Coordinates of C-alpha atoms in Angstrom, one line a residue:
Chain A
X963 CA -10.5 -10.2 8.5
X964 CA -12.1 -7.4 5.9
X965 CA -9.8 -5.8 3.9
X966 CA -9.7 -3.1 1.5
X967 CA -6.2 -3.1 -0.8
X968 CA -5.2 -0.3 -3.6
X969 CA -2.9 -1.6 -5.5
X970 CA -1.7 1.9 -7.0
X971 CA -0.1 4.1 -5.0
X972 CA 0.0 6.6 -8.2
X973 CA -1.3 6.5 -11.2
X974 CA -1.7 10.0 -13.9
X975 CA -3.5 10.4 -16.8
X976 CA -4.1 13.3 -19.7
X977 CA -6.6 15.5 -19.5
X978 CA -9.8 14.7 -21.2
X979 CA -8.9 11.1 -21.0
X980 CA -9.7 8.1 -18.4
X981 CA -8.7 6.6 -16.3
X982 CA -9.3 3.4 -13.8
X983 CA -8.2 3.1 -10.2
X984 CA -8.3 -0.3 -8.8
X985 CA -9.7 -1.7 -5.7
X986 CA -10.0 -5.0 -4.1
X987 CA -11.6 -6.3 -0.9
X988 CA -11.7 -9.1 1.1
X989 CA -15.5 -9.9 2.7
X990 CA -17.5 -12.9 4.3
X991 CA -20.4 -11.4 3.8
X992 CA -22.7 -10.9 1.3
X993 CA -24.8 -7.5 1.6
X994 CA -22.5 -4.3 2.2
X995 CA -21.5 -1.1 0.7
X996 CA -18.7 0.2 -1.3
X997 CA -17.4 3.7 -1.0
X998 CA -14.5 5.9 -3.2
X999 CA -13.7 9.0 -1.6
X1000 CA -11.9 11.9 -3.1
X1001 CA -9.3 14.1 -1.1
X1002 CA -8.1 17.1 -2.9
X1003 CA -5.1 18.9 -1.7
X1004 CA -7.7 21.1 0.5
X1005 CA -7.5 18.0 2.7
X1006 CA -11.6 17.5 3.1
X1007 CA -12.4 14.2 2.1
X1008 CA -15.8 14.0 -0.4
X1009 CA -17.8 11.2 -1.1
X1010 CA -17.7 10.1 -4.7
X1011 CA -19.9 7.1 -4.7
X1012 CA -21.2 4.3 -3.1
X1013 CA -22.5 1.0 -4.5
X1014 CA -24.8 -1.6 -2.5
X1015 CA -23.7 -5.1 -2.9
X1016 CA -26.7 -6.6 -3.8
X1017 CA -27.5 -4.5 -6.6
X1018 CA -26.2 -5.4 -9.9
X1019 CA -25.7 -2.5 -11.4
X1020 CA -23.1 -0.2 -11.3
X1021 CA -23.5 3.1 -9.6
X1022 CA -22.7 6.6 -11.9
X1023 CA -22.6 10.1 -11.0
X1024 CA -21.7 12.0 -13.8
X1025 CA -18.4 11.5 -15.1
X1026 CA -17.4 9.2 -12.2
X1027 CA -18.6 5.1 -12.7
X1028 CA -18.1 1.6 -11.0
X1029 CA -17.3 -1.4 -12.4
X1030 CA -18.4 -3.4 -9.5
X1031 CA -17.4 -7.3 -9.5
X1032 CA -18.8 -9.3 -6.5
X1033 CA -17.7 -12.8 -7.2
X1034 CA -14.1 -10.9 -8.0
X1035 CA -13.9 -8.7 -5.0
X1036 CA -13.2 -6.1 -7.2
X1037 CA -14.4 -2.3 -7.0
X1038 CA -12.5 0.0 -9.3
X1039 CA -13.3 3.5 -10.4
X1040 CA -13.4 5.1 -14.1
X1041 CA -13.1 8.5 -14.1
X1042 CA -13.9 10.0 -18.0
X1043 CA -13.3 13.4 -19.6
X1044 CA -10.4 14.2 -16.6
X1045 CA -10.0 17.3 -15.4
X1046 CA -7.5 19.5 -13.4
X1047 CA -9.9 19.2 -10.7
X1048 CA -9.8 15.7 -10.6
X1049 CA -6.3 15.8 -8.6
X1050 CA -6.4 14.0 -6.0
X1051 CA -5.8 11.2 -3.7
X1052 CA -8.9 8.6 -4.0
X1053 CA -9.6 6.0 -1.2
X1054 CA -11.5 2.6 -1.1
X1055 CA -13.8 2.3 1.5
X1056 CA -16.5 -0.8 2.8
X1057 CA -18.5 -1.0 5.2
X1058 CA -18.1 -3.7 7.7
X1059 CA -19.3 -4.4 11.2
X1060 CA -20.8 -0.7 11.9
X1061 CA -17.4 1.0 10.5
X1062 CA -15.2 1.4 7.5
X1063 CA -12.4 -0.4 6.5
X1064 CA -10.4 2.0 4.1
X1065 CA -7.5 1.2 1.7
X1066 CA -4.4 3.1 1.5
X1067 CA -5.0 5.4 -1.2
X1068 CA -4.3 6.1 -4.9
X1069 CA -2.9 9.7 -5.9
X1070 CA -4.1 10.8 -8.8
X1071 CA -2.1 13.6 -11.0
X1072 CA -3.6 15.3 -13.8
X1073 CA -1.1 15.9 -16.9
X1074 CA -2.6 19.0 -18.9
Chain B
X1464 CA -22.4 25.7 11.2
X1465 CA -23.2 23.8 8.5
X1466 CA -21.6 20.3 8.5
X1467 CA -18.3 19.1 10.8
X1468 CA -16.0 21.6 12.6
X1469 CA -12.7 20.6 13.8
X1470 CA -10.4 22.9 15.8
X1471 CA -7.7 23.5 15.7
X1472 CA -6.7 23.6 12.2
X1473 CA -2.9 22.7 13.4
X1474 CA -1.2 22.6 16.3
X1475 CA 2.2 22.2 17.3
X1476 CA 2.5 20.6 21.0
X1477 CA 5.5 19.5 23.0
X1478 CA 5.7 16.1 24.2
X1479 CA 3.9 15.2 27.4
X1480 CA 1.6 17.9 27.0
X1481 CA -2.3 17.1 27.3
X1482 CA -4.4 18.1 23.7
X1483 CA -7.7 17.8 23.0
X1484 CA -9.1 18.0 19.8
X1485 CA -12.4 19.4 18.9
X1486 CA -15.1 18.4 17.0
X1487 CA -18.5 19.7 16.5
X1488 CA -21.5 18.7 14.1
X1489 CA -25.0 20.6 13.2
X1490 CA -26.3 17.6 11.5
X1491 CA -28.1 15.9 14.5
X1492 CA -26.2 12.3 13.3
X1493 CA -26.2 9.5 15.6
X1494 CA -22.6 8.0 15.0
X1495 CA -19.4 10.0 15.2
X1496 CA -15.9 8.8 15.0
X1497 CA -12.3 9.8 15.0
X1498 CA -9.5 8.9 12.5
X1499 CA -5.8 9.5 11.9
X1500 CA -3.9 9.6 8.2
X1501 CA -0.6 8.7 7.9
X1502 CA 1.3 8.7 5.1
X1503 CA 0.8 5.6 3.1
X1504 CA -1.6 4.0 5.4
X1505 CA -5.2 5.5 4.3
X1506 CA -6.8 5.9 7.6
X1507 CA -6.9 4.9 10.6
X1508 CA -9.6 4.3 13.4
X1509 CA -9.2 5.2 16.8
X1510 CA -12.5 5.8 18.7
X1511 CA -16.2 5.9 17.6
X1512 CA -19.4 6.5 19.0
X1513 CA -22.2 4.8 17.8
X1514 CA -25.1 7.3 19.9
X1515 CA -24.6 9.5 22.6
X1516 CA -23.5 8.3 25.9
X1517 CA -21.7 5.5 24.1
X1518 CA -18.0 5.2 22.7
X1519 CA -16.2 2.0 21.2
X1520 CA -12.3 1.6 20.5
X1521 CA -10.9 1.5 17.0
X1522 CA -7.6 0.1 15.5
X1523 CA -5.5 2.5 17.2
X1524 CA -7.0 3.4 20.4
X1525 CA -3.7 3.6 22.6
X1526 CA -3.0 7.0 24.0
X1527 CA -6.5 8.5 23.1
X1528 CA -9.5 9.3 25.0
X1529 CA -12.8 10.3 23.9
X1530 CA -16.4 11.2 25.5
X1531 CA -19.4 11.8 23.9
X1532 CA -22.1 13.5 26.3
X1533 CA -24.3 15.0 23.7
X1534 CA -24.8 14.2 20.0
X1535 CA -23.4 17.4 18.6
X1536 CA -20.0 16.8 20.1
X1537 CA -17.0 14.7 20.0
X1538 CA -13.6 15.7 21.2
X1539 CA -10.4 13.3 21.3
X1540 CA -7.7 13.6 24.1
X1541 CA -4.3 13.0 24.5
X1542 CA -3.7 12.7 28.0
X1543 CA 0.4 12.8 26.9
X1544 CA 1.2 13.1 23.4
X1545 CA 4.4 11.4 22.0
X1546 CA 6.0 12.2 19.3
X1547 CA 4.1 9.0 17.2
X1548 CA 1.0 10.5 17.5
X1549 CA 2.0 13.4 15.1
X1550 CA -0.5 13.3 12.2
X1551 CA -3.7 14.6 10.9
X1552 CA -6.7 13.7 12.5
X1553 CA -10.1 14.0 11.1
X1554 CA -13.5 13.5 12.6
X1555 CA -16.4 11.9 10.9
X1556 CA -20.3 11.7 11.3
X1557 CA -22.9 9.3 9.9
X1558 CA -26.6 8.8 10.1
X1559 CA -26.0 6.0 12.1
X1560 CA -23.6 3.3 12.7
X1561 CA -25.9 1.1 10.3
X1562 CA -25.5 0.7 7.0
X1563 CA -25.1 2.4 4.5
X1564 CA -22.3 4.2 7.0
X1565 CA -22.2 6.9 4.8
X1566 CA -19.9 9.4 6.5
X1567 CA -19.4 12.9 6.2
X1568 CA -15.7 14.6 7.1
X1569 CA -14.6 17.3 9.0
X1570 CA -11.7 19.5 7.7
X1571 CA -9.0 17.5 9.9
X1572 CA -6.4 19.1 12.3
X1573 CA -2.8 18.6 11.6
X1574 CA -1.0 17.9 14.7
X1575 CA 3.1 18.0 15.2
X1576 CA 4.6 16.6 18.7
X1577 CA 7.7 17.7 19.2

């Protein structure tokens, strides 16, 4: 079965610095996409990035980056330079048989 | 419009009572679906649509209807909501059911069944 875990149900960090949410997946095969959505306390959930499996390279949007293992299963998320707005709960996603299969979430809290 | 619509925003409904959920998008894509969040469990999957004219169940179907007779629209039904079924819902659109299954939220309803 496809699975998508988050290991940290919480994690904070200062402002201005980074941090690293973790995700791991579970797969059989070998061309997909990776997701991390952000859902501020608004409640809309926003697409952060995406990364193809078959490309090598990490995806970046600005201050938001992949480290994107495929032999590992691993997809976590570096945030740099946080910021207030940054607060939020942050979900795993992949794609997998025409859906998503979403993990449970990592709240993230902003210290200023 | 511009994007997803959901209404309500939040709705308190006794048990037994018949809801249905709207959901309305502008952004002529194929594939729609429906979710639930729960506390702790991310989300949830309980119908999709892959095209008009054509709905699939998710992981939680029970106790939820859907139709989809158009491409703009979308709406969920409780035929006879239970006090389990309390939760926020949100609707989704992509493209199409292919990948990348890039989806696009709605605002979600928060629903209480009393």
């Amino acid at each position: 079965a496809q699975t998508v875990t988050q290991s940290q149900p919480e994690m904070s960090v200062q402002e201005a610095e980074t941090v690293t949410l973790s995700c791991t997946y579970d797969t059989s095969e070998s061309d997909y996409y990776l997701f991390w959505y952000k859902q501020p306390p608004s409640r809309q959930m926003i697409l952060v990035i995406r990364q193809e499996a078959y490309k090598q390279q990490n995806a970046t949007e600005n201050r938001f980056s992949v480290n994107f293992q495929k032999a590992a299963k691993s997809f976590s998320l570096k945030i740099s330079d946080s910021q207030l707005g940054d607060a939020a709960m942050y979900f795993c996603a992949m794609d997998s048989n025409y859906q998503l299969i979403w993990g449970a979430g990592t709240k993230l809290i902003i210290k200023p | 419009i511009a994007g997803i619509t959901q209404a309500p925003t939040s709705q308190i409904l006794a048990a037994g009572r018949r809801m249905t959920l709207r959901c309305t998008q502008d952004m002529r894509h194929n594939a729609m679906y429906w979710y639930r969040q729960d506390l702790g469990l991310g989300l949830r999957l309980i119908h999709y649509s892959n095209t008009a004219g054509t709905t699939g169940k998710g992981e939680v179907p029970d106790g939820y209807s859907v139709s989809r007779a158009n491409t703009d629209d979308f709406p969920l039904t409780l035929a006879s909501a239970v006090p389990s079924q309390t939760s926020v819902y949100f609707c989704a659109s992509s493209l199409s059911s292919g990948r990348p299954n890039e989806q696009f939220f709605g605002p979600g309803t928060r629903l209480t069944v009393l």
